[in-house]
mmCIF file with all atom_site columns, C-alpha atoms in Angstrom:
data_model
loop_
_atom_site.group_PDB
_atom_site.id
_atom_site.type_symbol
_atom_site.label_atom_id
_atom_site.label_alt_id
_atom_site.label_comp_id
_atom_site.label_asym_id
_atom_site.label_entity_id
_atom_site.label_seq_id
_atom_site.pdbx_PDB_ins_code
_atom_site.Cartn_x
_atom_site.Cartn_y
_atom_site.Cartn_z
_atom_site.occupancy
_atom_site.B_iso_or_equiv
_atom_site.pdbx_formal_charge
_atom_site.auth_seq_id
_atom_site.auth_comp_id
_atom_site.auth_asym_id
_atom_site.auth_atom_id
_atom_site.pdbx_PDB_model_num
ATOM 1   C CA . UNK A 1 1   ? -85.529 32.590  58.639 1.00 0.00 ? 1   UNK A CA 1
ATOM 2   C CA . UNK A 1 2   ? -87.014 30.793  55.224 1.00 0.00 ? 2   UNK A CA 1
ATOM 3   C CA . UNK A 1 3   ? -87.469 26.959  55.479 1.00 0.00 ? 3   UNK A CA 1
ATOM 4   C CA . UNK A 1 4   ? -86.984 25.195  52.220 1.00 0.00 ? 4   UNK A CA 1
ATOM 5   C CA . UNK A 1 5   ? -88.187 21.848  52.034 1.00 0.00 ? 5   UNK A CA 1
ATOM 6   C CA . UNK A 1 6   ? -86.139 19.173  50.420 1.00 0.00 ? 6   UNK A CA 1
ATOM 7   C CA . UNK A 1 7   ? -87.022 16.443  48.433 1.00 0.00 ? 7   UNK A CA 1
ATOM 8   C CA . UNK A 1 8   ? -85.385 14.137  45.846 1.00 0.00 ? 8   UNK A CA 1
ATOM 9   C CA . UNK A 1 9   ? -85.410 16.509  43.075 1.00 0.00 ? 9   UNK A CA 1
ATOM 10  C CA . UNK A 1 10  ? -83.251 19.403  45.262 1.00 0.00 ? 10  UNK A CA 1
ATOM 11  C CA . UNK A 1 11  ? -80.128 20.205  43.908 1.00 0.00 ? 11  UNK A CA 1
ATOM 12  C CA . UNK A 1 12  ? -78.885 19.688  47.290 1.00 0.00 ? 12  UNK A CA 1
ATOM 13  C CA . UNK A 1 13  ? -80.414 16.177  47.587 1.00 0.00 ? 13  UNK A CA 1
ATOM 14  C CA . UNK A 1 14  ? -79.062 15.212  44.160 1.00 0.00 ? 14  UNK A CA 1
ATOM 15  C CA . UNK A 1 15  ? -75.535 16.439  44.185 1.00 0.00 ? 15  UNK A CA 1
ATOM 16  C CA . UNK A 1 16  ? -75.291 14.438  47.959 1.00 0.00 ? 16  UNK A CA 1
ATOM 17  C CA . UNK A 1 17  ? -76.233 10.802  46.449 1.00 0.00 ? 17  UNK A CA 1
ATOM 18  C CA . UNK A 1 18  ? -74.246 11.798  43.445 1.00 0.00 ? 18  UNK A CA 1
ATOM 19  C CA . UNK A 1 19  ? -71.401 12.505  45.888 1.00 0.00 ? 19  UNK A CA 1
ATOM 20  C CA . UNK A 1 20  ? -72.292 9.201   47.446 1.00 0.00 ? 20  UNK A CA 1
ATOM 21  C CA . UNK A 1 21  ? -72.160 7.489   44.682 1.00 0.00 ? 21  UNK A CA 1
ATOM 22  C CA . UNK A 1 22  ? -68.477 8.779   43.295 1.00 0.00 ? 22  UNK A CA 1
ATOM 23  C CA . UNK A 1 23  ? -67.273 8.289   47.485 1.00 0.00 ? 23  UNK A CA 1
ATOM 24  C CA . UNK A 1 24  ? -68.190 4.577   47.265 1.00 0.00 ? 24  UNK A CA 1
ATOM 25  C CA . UNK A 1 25  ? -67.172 3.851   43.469 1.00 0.00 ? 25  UNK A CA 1
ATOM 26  C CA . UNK A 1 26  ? -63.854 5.063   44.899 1.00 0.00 ? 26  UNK A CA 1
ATOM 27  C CA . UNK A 1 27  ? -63.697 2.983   48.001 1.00 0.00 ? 27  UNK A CA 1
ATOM 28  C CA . UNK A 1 28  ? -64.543 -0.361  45.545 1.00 0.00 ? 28  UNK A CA 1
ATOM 29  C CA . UNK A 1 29  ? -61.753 0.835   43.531 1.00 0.00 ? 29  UNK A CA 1
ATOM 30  C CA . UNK A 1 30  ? -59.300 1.194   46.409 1.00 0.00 ? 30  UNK A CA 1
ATOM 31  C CA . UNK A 1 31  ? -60.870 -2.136  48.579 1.00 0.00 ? 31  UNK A CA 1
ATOM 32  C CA . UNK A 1 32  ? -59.877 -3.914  45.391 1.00 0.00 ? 32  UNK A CA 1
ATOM 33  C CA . UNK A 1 33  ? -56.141 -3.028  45.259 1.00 0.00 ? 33  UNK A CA 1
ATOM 34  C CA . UNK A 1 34  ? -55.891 -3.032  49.102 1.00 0.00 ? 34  UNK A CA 1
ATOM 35  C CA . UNK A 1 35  ? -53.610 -5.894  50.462 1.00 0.00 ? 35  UNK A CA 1
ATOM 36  C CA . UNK A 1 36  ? -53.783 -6.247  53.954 1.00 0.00 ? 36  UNK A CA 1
ATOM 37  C CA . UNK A 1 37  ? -50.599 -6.391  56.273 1.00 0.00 ? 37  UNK A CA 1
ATOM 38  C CA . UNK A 1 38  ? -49.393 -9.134  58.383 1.00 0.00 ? 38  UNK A CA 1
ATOM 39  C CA . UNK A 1 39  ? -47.310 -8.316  61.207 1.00 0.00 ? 39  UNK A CA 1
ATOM 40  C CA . UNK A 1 40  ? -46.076 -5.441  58.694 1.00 0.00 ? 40  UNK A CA 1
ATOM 41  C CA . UNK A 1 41  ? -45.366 -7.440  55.777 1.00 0.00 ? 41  UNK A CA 1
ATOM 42  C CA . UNK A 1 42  ? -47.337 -7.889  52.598 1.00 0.00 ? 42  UNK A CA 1
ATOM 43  C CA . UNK A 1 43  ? -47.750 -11.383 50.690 1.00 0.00 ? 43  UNK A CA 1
ATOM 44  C CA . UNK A 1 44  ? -48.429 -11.614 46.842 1.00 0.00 ? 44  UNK A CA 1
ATOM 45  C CA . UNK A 1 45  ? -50.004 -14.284 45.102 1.00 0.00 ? 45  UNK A CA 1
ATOM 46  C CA . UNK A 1 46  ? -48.570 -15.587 41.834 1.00 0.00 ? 46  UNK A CA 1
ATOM 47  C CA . UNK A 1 47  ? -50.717 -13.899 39.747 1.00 0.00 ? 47  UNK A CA 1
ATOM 48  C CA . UNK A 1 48  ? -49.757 -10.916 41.484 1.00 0.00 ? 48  UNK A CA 1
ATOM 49  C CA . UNK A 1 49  ? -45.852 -11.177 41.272 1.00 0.00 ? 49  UNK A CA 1
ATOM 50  C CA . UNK A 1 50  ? -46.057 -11.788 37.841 1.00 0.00 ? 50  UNK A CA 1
ATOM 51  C CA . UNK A 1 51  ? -48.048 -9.131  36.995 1.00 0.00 ? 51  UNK A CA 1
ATOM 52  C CA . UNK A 1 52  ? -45.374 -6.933  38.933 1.00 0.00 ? 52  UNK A CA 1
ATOM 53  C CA . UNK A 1 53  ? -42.475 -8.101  37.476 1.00 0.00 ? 53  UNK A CA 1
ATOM 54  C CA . UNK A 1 54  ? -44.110 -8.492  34.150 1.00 0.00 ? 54  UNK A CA 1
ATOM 55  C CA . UNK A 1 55  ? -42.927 -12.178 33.837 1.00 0.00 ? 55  UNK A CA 1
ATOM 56  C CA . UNK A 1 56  ? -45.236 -15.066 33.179 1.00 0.00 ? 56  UNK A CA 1
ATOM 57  C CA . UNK A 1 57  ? -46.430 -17.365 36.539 1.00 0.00 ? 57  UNK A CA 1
ATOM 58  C CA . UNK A 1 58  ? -44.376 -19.958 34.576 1.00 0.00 ? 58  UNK A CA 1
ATOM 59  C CA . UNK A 1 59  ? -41.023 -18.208 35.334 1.00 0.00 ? 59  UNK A CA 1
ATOM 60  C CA . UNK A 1 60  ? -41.662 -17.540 39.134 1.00 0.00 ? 60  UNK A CA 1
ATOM 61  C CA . UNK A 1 61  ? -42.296 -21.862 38.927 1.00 0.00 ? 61  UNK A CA 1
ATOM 62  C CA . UNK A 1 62  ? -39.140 -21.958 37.817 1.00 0.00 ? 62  UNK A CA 1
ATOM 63  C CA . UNK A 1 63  ? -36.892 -19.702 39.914 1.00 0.00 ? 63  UNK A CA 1
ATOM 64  C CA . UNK A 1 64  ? -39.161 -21.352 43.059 1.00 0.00 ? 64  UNK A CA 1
ATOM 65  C CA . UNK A 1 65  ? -38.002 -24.674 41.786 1.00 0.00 ? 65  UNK A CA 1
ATOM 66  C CA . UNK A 1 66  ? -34.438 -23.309 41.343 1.00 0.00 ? 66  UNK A CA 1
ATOM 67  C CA . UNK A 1 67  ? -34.437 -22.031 44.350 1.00 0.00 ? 67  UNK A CA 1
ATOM 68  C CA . UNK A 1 68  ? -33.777 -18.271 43.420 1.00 0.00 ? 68  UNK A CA 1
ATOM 69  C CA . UNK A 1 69  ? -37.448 -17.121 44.870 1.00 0.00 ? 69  UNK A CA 1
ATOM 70  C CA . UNK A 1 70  ? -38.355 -17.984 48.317 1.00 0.00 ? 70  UNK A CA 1
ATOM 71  C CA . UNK A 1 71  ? -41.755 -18.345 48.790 1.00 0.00 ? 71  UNK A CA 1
ATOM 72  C CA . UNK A 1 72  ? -44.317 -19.857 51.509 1.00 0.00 ? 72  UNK A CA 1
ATOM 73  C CA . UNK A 1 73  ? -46.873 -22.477 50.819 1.00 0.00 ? 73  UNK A CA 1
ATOM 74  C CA . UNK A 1 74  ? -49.930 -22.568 52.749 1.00 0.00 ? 74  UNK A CA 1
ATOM 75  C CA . UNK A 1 75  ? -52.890 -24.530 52.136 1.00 0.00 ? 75  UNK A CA 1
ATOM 76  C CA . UNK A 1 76  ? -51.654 -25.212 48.462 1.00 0.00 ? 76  UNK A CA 1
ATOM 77  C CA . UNK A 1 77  ? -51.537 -21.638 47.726 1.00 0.00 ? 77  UNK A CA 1
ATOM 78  C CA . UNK A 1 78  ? -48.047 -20.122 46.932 1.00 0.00 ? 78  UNK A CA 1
ATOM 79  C CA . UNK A 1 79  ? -47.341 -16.928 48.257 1.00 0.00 ? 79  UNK A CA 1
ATOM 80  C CA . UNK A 1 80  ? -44.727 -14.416 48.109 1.00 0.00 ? 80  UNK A CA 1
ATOM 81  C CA . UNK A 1 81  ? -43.044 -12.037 50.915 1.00 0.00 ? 81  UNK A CA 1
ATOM 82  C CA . UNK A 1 82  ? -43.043 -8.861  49.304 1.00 0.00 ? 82  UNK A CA 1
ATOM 83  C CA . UNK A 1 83  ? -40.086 -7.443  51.619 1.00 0.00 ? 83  UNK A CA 1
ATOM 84  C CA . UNK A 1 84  ? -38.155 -11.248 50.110 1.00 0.00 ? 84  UNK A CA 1
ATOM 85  C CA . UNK A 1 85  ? -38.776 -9.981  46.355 1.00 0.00 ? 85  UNK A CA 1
ATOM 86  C CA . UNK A 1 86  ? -37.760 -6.569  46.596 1.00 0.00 ? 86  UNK A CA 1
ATOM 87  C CA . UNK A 1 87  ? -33.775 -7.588  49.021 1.00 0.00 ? 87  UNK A CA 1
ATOM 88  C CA . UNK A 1 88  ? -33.584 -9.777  45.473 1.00 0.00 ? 88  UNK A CA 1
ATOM 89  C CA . UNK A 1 89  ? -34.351 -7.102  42.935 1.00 0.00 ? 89  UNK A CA 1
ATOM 90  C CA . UNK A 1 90  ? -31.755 -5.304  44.531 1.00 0.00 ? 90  UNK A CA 1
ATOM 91  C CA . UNK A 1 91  ? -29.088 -7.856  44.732 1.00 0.00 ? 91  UNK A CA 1
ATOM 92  C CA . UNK A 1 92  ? -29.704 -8.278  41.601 1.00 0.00 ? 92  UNK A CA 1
ATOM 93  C CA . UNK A 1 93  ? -29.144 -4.664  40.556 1.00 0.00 ? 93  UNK A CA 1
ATOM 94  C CA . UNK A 1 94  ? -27.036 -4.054  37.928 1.00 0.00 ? 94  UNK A CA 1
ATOM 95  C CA . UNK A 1 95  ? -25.140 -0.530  37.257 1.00 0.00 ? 95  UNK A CA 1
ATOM 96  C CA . UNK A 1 96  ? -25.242 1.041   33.884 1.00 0.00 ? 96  UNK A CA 1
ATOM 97  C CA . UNK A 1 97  ? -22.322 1.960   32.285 1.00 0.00 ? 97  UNK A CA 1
ATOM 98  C CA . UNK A 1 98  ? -20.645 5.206   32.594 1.00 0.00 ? 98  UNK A CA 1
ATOM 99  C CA . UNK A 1 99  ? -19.006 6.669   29.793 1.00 0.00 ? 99  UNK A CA 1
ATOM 100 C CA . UNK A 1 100 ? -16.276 9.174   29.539 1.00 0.00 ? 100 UNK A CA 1
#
């Protein structure tokens, strides 16, 4: 049995930090989009929502003041039931028109 020794310059030390390296560039990516659940429900901010619906934080102001988006306030941050925003979408739905 042959005993290599390994040092920082192996090809098998290099391509495990580089394998490191991609592993934990991945988890930042994924830590960053992760939104954690409470009591199996998400919450968006503001900045989120409108970012999902593609509508300016201006608009969600407006349908919370109008009363067509339910929201929670806590600690002077708005936030948004994601569960809430997706039962309106659908009511909301409207059917395309069929023809002939």
């Amino acid at each position: 049995m042959i005993h290599t020794l390994l040092n920082g310059e192996s090809p098998e030390v290099i391509r495990y930090f580089r394998h490191l390296e991609y592993l934990a560039a991945l988890w930042k990516k994924d830590k960053e989009k992760y939104r954690p659940v409470l009591n199996g429900e998400r919450y968006l901010t503001e900045a989120e929502l409108s970012g999902l619906l593609k509508v300016t934080q201006r608009t969600l102001i407006e349908h919370r003041t109008n009363g067509k988006l339910p929201f929670y306030k806590f600690g002077g941050r708005i936030l948004y039931k994601e569960s809430d925003i997706i039962r309106i979408l659908e009511q909301n739905r409207m059917e395309a028109f069929k023809t002939g």
